[in-house]
Coordinates of C-alpha atoms in Angstrom, one line a residue:
Chain A
M760 CA -0.1 0.1 0.2
K761 CA 3.2 2.2 0.8
P762 CA 4.8 2.4 -2.6
T763 CA 1.5 2.6 -4.4
F764 CA 0.6 5.7 -2.2
I765 CA 4.1 7.4 -2.9
L766 CA 3.7 6.3 -6.9
L767 CA 0.6 8.2 -6.8
L768 CA 2.1 11.3 -4.7
L769 CA 5.2 11.6 -6.8
L770 CA 3.2 11.1 -10.2
F771 CA 0.8 14.0 -8.7
I772 CA 4.0 16.4 -8.1
N773 CA 5.0 15.1 -11.7
V774 CA 1.8 15.9 -13.5
L775 CA 1.9 19.5 -11.6
F776 CA 5.5 20.3 -12.9
I777 CA 4.4 19.6 -16.5
S778 CA 1.2 21.4 -16.2
L779 CA 3.4 24.3 -14.6
N780 CA 6.1 24.0 -17.2
L781 CA 8.3 27.0 -17.5
T782 CA 6.2 29.5 -15.1
R783 CA 8.3 31.3 -12.7
K784 CA 8.8 29.0 -9.9
V785 CA 9.5 26.3 -12.4
N786 CA 12.2 28.1 -14.2
S787 CA 13.8 29.3 -11.2
F788 CA 14.6 25.9 -10.1
K789 CA 16.0 25.0 -13.5
Y790 CA 18.2 28.1 -13.4
L791 CA 19.4 27.4 -10.0
V792 CA 20.4 24.0 -10.8
Y793 CA 22.0 25.2 -14.3
Y794 CA 23.9 27.7 -12.2
V795 CA 25.5 25.1 -9.9
F796 CA 26.3 22.7 -12.6
S797 CA 26.9 24.3 -15.8
P798 CA 30.5 25.4 -15.1
F799 CA 31.3 21.8 -13.8
N800 CA 29.9 20.4 -17.5
D801 CA 32.3 22.5 -19.1
K802 CA 35.3 21.6 -16.9
I803 CA 34.6 17.9 -17.9
F804 CA 34.4 18.9 -21.7
N805 CA 37.7 20.7 -21.7
F806 CA 39.4 17.9 -19.5
I807 CA 38.3 15.4 -22.2
N808 CA 39.6 17.5 -25.0
Q809 CA 43.0 18.1 -23.3
T810 CA 43.6 14.4 -22.8
K811 CA 42.6 14.0 -26.7
E812 CA 45.8 16.3 -27.6
L813 CA 47.8 14.3 -25.1
D814 CA 48.0 11.0 -27.0
N815 CA 49.5 12.9 -30.0
R816 CA 52.2 14.2 -27.3
V817 CA 53.0 10.7 -26.0
V818 CA 52.8 9.2 -29.3
S819 CA 55.5 11.9 -30.8
L820 CA 57.5 11.4 -27.6
I821 CA 58.1 7.8 -27.9
R822 CA 59.0 8.4 -31.6
V823 CA 61.5 11.0 -30.6
D824 CA 62.8 9.0 -27.7
K825 CA 64.5 6.9 -30.5
E826 CA 66.8 9.8 -31.6
N827 CA 70.0 10.7 -30.2
K828 CA 70.1 13.0 -27.3
K829 CA 71.0 16.0 -29.5
L830 CA 68.5 15.6 -32.0
K831 CA 66.0 14.7 -29.9
Q832 CA 66.1 18.0 -28.3
Q833 CA 66.1 19.6 -31.8
I834 CA 63.3 17.5 -33.2
N835 CA 61.2 18.7 -30.1
E836 CA 61.8 21.9 -30.6
L837 CA 60.8 21.6 -34.5
L838 CA 57.7 19.9 -33.8
F839 CA 56.6 22.2 -31.2
F840 CA 57.1 25.2 -33.7
K841 CA 55.7 23.1 -36.4
N842 CA 52.3 22.6 -34.4
R843 CA 52.3 25.9 -33.2
Y844 CA 52.9 27.4 -36.6
E845 CA 50.0 24.7 -38.0
Q846 CA 47.8 26.0 -35.3
L847 CA 48.2 29.4 -35.8
L848 CA 47.8 29.2 -39.5
R849 CA 44.5 27.4 -39.3
E850 CA 43.4 29.8 -36.6
S851 CA 44.4 32.7 -38.7
K852 CA 42.4 31.1 -42.2
Y853 CA 39.5 30.4 -39.7
L854 CA 39.5 34.1 -38.3
Y855 CA 39.9 35.4 -42.0
N856 CA 37.0 33.8 -43.1
T857 CA 35.2 34.5 -40.4
L858 CA 35.9 38.5 -40.3
K859 CA 35.4 38.5 -44.2
L860 CA 32.0 37.0 -43.8
Y861 CA 31.2 38.8 -40.6
Q862 CA 31.5 42.4 -42.5
E863 CA 29.3 40.9 -45.3
I864 CA 26.4 40.5 -42.9
N865 CA 24.4 43.3 -41.6
F866 CA 23.5 42.0 -38.5
E867 CA 25.1 42.4 -34.8
I868 CA 26.9 38.9 -34.1
I869 CA 27.6 37.7 -30.7
S870 CA 29.7 34.7 -30.2
A871 CA 29.2 31.6 -28.3
R872 CA 30.6 28.7 -27.0
I873 CA 29.2 25.2 -26.9
I874 CA 29.5 23.8 -23.7
S875 CA 27.0 20.9 -23.9
Q876 CA 24.3 18.9 -25.5
D877 CA 21.0 17.8 -24.9
P878 CA 21.5 14.3 -22.6
S879 CA 18.2 12.8 -24.0
N880 CA 17.5 10.9 -26.9
W881 CA 14.3 13.0 -27.8
F882 CA 15.6 16.4 -28.6
R883 CA 19.0 17.7 -31.0
T884 CA 19.7 20.7 -28.8
I885 CA 22.9 22.2 -27.9
M886 CA 23.8 24.9 -24.7
I887 CA 26.1 28.1 -25.2
D888 CA 27.8 29.7 -22.6
K889 CA 25.8 33.0 -23.5
G890 CA 22.6 34.0 -21.8
K891 CA 20.0 37.0 -21.2
K892 CA 22.9 39.1 -19.5
D893 CA 24.7 38.8 -23.0
G894 CA 21.6 39.9 -24.6
I895 CA 20.6 36.9 -25.8
I896 CA 16.9 36.4 -26.6
Q897 CA 14.5 33.5 -27.6
D898 CA 14.5 32.8 -31.3
M899 CA 17.5 34.4 -32.1
C900 CA 19.2 32.8 -35.5
V901 CA 22.4 30.7 -34.7
I902 CA 24.8 30.2 -37.6
S903 CA 28.3 29.3 -38.0
F904 CA 30.9 30.0 -40.6
I905 CA 32.0 27.2 -42.7
S906 CA 35.0 27.9 -45.2
D907 CA 33.2 30.8 -47.2
K908 CA 29.8 30.1 -46.2
V909 CA 27.7 31.5 -43.3
V910 CA 25.7 28.7 -42.6
L911 CA 22.4 27.9 -40.3
V912 CA 22.6 26.0 -37.0
G913 CA 19.4 26.6 -35.4
R914 CA 17.8 29.0 -33.1
V915 CA 17.6 29.9 -29.4
C916 CA 14.7 28.1 -27.8
E917 CA 15.5 28.7 -23.9
V918 CA 17.5 31.5 -22.5
N919 CA 18.7 31.5 -18.9
Q920 CA 20.9 34.1 -16.9
N921 CA 24.3 32.8 -18.3
S922 CA 23.5 30.1 -20.6
S923 CA 21.0 29.1 -23.4
K924 CA 19.9 26.4 -25.3
V925 CA 19.6 26.3 -29.2
I926 CA 17.3 23.9 -30.8
L927 CA 19.4 22.4 -34.0
I928 CA 17.8 22.3 -37.3
T929 CA 18.0 18.4 -37.3
D930 CA 15.5 18.3 -34.6
K931 CA 12.1 17.3 -35.7
L932 CA 10.4 20.3 -34.3
S933 CA 12.6 22.8 -36.4
F934 CA 11.0 24.5 -39.3
V935 CA 13.0 26.4 -41.7
P936 CA 11.6 28.3 -44.6
A937 CA 13.8 27.9 -47.7
E938 CA 14.5 28.3 -51.0
I939 CA 16.5 26.6 -54.0
L940 CA 19.3 28.7 -54.7
S941 CA 19.6 28.0 -58.6
S942 CA 15.8 28.0 -58.8
R943 CA 14.5 30.3 -56.3
Y944 CA 11.7 28.0 -55.6
E945 CA 10.3 27.8 -51.7
G946 CA 10.0 25.0 -49.8
L947 CA 10.2 24.3 -45.9
I948 CA 13.1 22.8 -44.1
T949 CA 12.1 20.1 -41.5
G950 CA 14.6 18.2 -38.9
S951 CA 14.0 14.6 -39.1
D952 CA 16.0 13.7 -35.6
S953 CA 19.1 12.4 -37.6
S954 CA 21.9 13.8 -39.2
Y955 CA 19.4 15.0 -42.2
L956 CA 17.2 17.2 -43.1
I957 CA 14.1 16.8 -45.4
L958 CA 13.0 19.5 -48.0
D959 CA 9.2 19.4 -48.3
Y960 CA 6.5 21.3 -49.8
I961 CA 8.2 21.9 -53.3
L962 CA 5.9 21.6 -56.2
P963 CA 6.5 18.5 -58.5
D964 CA 6.7 20.5 -61.6
I965 CA 9.7 22.6 -60.2
S966 CA 13.3 21.4 -61.4
L967 CA 15.0 19.8 -58.3
K968 CA 18.4 17.9 -58.5
I969 CA 21.1 16.2 -56.4
G970 CA 23.2 18.8 -55.8
D971 CA 21.2 21.8 -55.3
E972 CA 22.2 24.1 -52.6
I973 CA 19.3 25.3 -50.3
I974 CA 19.3 28.6 -48.5
T975 CA 16.7 30.8 -46.2
S976 CA 14.1 32.2 -47.7
G977 CA 14.0 34.9 -45.1
I978 CA 9.7 34.4 -45.0
G979 CA 8.9 34.8 -40.9
E980 CA 10.8 36.8 -38.3
I981 CA 13.3 34.3 -37.1
Y982 CA 15.4 33.6 -40.0
P983 CA 17.1 36.0 -42.3
S984 CA 17.5 35.2 -46.0
G985 CA 20.2 34.1 -47.8
I986 CA 22.0 31.6 -45.4
Y987 CA 23.1 28.3 -46.3
I988 CA 21.2 25.3 -44.8
G989 CA 22.6 22.5 -46.8
I990 CA 22.9 20.7 -50.3
V991 CA 20.2 18.1 -51.6
K992 CA 21.5 14.4 -51.3
E993 CA 18.3 12.5 -52.5
I994 CA 15.0 13.2 -54.1
E995 CA 12.0 11.1 -53.3
D996 CA 10.3 9.4 -55.9
T997 CA 7.1 11.9 -56.9
K998 CA 5.0 8.8 -57.9
K999 CA 5.0 7.9 -54.1
T1000 CA 4.0 11.4 -52.9
T1001 CA 0.5 12.9 -53.4
Y1002 CA 1.3 16.4 -54.0
F1003 CA 4.3 17.7 -53.1
K1004 CA 8.2 16.4 -53.6
H1005 CA 10.7 15.7 -50.6
A1006 CA 14.2 15.8 -51.1
I1007 CA 16.8 14.6 -48.1
V1008 CA 19.2 17.6 -47.4
E1009 CA 22.6 17.0 -45.7
P1010 CA 23.2 20.1 -43.5
Y1011 CA 26.7 22.2 -44.1
A1012 CA 27.0 23.1 -40.6
K1013 CA 28.6 20.0 -38.7
L1014 CA 26.7 19.9 -35.8
N1015 CA 28.1 17.5 -34.0
F1016 CA 31.8 18.9 -34.3
L1017 CA 31.0 22.9 -33.5
K1018 CA 32.8 24.5 -30.6
E1019 CA 31.5 27.8 -31.3
V1020 CA 28.5 29.5 -32.9
F1021 CA 27.4 33.0 -33.9
L1022 CA 24.0 34.5 -32.9
L1023 CA 22.3 37.2 -35.3
K1024 CA 21.0 39.9 -33.1
K1025 CA 17.8 41.2 -34.2
Chain B
M117 CA 23.3 10.5 4.5
Q118 CA 26.2 9.0 2.9
K119 CA 23.5 6.8 0.6
F120 CA 21.8 10.1 -0.3
I121 CA 25.4 11.4 -1.5
Y122 CA 26.3 8.1 -3.0
L123 CA 22.9 8.4 -5.2
F124 CA 23.1 12.1 -6.0
I125 CA 26.7 11.1 -7.3
V126 CA 25.4 8.2 -9.3
I127 CA 22.8 10.5 -10.6
V128 CA 24.9 13.3 -11.8
C129 CA 27.7 10.7 -13.1
G130 CA 25.1 9.0 -15.2
L131 CA 23.9 12.4 -16.5
I132 CA 27.3 13.4 -17.4
L133 CA 28.3 10.1 -18.8
Q134 CA 25.0 10.4 -21.1
I135 CA 25.8 13.9 -22.2
L136 CA 29.8 12.4 -22.9
L137 CA 28.7 9.3 -24.9
K138 CA 26.0 11.3 -27.0
Q139 CA 29.1 13.8 -28.1
Y140 CA 31.5 11.3 -28.5
L141 CA 29.9 7.8 -29.0
S142 CA 26.6 8.3 -30.4
I143 CA 25.0 5.5 -33.1
F144 CA 23.2 8.0 -35.8
E145 CA 22.9 10.4 -33.0
F146 CA 21.3 8.1 -30.6
C147 CA 23.0 7.4 -27.1
P148 CA 22.5 5.0 -24.2
E149 CA 19.8 6.5 -21.5
I150 CA 22.2 5.7 -18.7
L151 CA 19.9 7.1 -15.8
L152 CA 17.1 5.0 -17.4
L153 CA 19.7 1.9 -16.7
T154 CA 20.0 3.2 -13.3
V155 CA 16.5 3.4 -12.6
I156 CA 15.8 -0.6 -13.8
Y157 CA 18.8 -1.5 -11.5
Y158 CA 17.6 0.2 -8.6
G159 CA 14.1 -1.0 -9.0
F160 CA 14.6 -4.5 -9.7
K161 CA 17.4 -4.6 -6.9
Y162 CA 16.0 -2.7 -4.1
G163 CA 11.9 -2.8 -4.9
C164 CA 9.0 -0.4 -5.6
L165 CA 9.5 2.2 -2.9
F166 CA 13.3 2.9 -3.7
G167 CA 12.6 2.6 -7.5
E168 CA 10.2 5.3 -7.6
I169 CA 11.7 7.7 -5.5
Y170 CA 15.2 7.4 -7.0
G171 CA 13.3 7.3 -10.6
F172 CA 11.8 10.4 -9.5
F173 CA 14.9 12.2 -8.4
A174 CA 16.8 11.0 -11.7
G175 CA 14.1 11.9 -13.8
L176 CA 14.1 15.3 -12.5
F177 CA 17.4 16.1 -12.9
L178 CA 17.1 15.0 -16.9
D179 CA 14.5 17.3 -17.2
I180 CA 16.5 20.1 -15.8
F181 CA 19.1 19.5 -18.6
S182 CA 16.8 18.5 -21.1
V183 CA 14.3 20.7 -23.4
A184 CA 11.6 18.0 -22.9
P185 CA 8.5 19.8 -20.5
F186 CA 9.6 19.8 -17.3
G187 CA 8.8 16.7 -15.4
S188 CA 8.2 14.2 -17.9
N189 CA 11.2 12.3 -17.8
S190 CA 10.8 12.5 -14.1
L191 CA 7.1 11.0 -14.6
C192 CA 8.4 8.3 -16.6
F193 CA 11.1 7.0 -14.5
T194 CA 8.9 7.3 -11.3
I195 CA 6.7 4.7 -13.2
I196 CA 9.3 2.5 -14.7
G197 CA 11.0 2.4 -11.1
Y198 CA 7.8 1.2 -9.7
I199 CA 6.9 -1.3 -12.4
F200 CA 10.6 -3.0 -12.0
G201 CA 10.5 -2.9 -8.2
H202 CA 7.6 -5.2 -8.3
L203 CA 10.1 -7.6 -10.1
H204 CA 12.3 -7.2 -6.9
K205 CA 13.4 -10.6 -5.9
K206 CA 11.0 -12.7 -8.2
L207 CA 13.8 -13.0 -11.0
D208 CA 17.1 -13.9 -10.5
E209 CA 18.9 -10.7 -10.8
T210 CA 22.4 -11.9 -11.3
N211 CA 21.2 -14.0 -14.8
I212 CA 22.3 -11.7 -17.7
F213 CA 19.7 -12.8 -20.0
V214 CA 17.2 -11.6 -17.4
Q215 CA 19.1 -8.3 -17.1
I216 CA 18.9 -7.9 -21.2
I217 CA 15.0 -8.8 -21.1
L218 CA 14.5 -6.2 -18.4
V219 CA 16.5 -3.4 -20.2
L220 CA 14.7 -4.0 -23.6
I221 CA 11.6 -3.9 -21.7
G222 CA 12.5 -0.8 -19.7
S223 CA 13.5 0.7 -23.0
Y224 CA 10.2 0.2 -24.7
I225 CA 8.2 1.4 -21.8
Y226 CA 10.1 4.5 -21.4
L227 CA 9.9 5.1 -25.5
L228 CA 5.8 4.6 -25.2
L229 CA 5.4 6.9 -22.1
M230 CA 7.4 9.7 -23.4
F231 CA 5.9 9.1 -26.8
F232 CA 2.4 9.0 -24.8
I233 CA 3.3 12.4 -23.0
F234 CA 4.2 14.0 -26.3
S235 CA 1.1 13.2 -28.0
L236 CA -0.8 14.8 -24.9
L237 CA 1.1 17.9 -25.2
S238 CA 0.6 18.2 -28.4
I239 CA 4.6 18.0 -29.1
H240 CA 5.0 16.2 -32.7
K241 CA 7.7 13.9 -31.7
F242 CA 7.3 10.4 -33.6
I243 CA 8.8 6.8 -33.0
S244 CA 11.2 6.4 -35.6
I245 CA 13.2 3.0 -36.4
S246 CA 16.2 4.0 -34.5
N247 CA 14.3 4.7 -31.6
I248 CA 12.8 1.3 -31.5
V249 CA 16.0 -0.5 -32.8
I250 CA 19.2 1.3 -31.9
V251 CA 18.1 3.0 -28.5
P252 CA 17.4 -0.4 -26.6
F253 CA 20.1 -2.2 -28.5
Y254 CA 22.5 0.3 -27.4
N255 CA 20.9 0.4 -23.9
I256 CA 21.5 -3.6 -23.7
I257 CA 25.2 -3.2 -24.5
V258 CA 25.6 -0.1 -21.9
S259 CA 23.8 -2.2 -19.3
L260 CA 25.9 -5.0 -18.9
I261 CA 28.8 -2.6 -18.2
V262 CA 26.4 -0.1 -15.8
F263 CA 24.7 -3.3 -13.9
R264 CA 28.3 -4.4 -13.3
I265 CA 29.6 -1.1 -11.8
L266 CA 26.6 -0.6 -9.9
E267 CA 26.8 -4.2 -8.3
E268 CA 30.5 -3.5 -7.5
I269 CA 29.6 -0.6 -5.5
K270 CA 26.1 -2.1 -3.7
L271 CA 24.2 0.3 -1.3
T272 CA 24.5 -1.9 1.2
K273 CA 28.3 -1.7 1.4
I274 CA 28.0 2.3 2.3

């Protein structure tokens, strides 16, 4: 009898939580726990990234150990400078591209670092280290820079004081008004909870081929026009569909490997 | 008090592990549900009362870090903890085959409950083949390690 009574009590609390979802009191509780655990999360990710670099250092050290002492010293120095040079080269190339694109965009941009991903399998979201106090508001468009392109990552779905959650374009709840770059015909990009996107609502007589680039159309208030979304990978057989054509789109943004993102200030 | 601290550490470690696995070892972007596995283990091992209370707090913690409606994971884990608590001492807990079946059933119960909650709240999430095949399979593989670890650090030892 006792466990059943406790079960009913806990279920009642849960239902209360669900029905009070995101009210001020529930939010305050969430913010409090976030505030306590966000830095902890961040430290763990940093630690893992550091350990990854450690492997390379150990391997290079073993290799160098076989050489004589004099050469070892020189090789160590050269390797260090080479790595440093390559790292700086990569960094400067990235910053150069970012700056070039940054100037082309007529929006004020806020950069943010990714500190964690959604732990559940139900949502494709990331947590960034900028929040309300940095000027982040809900539904801000989130982008990234890949080589010479401004690519879409998602939009802000939840804002806390020091961090925010971004719903990625691959989430099933994400809808982006889009257009085919070559023909300028419009459609709707939806997430599929996998690494691919679905381009929907394309009229059957519109020409669409594999390799076509998809960009945002600018309809609605969230996503500005001209941001690259992805490239068409597969087109669904029109005989199977009733009216509209569908296509599978591979996003440009490598969402699993992003380390930082940029938010467009409205 | 030590037991509460221990359980809190289990929840935090489970959550961090889940985030890390999603980041580095996800299969088609799906990761094993470590916290669900701990709820199944504790429910099965220590009975209904313990299972449902542990499930409630583990779910609540997951809800804080997820964009899922606040309370949804907690609701599912409470029910799962209660259900698996009923199997306490009725099955051979050391049998790996039993553990695999329990994890498989637990994964599907979680899937159905979450889908039910999403449907009630008009959140358009659908059960995909990946949800049905990859996640339970991945859960089973990881449960063999997680159950072993939890078995090694028994609550009674603390």
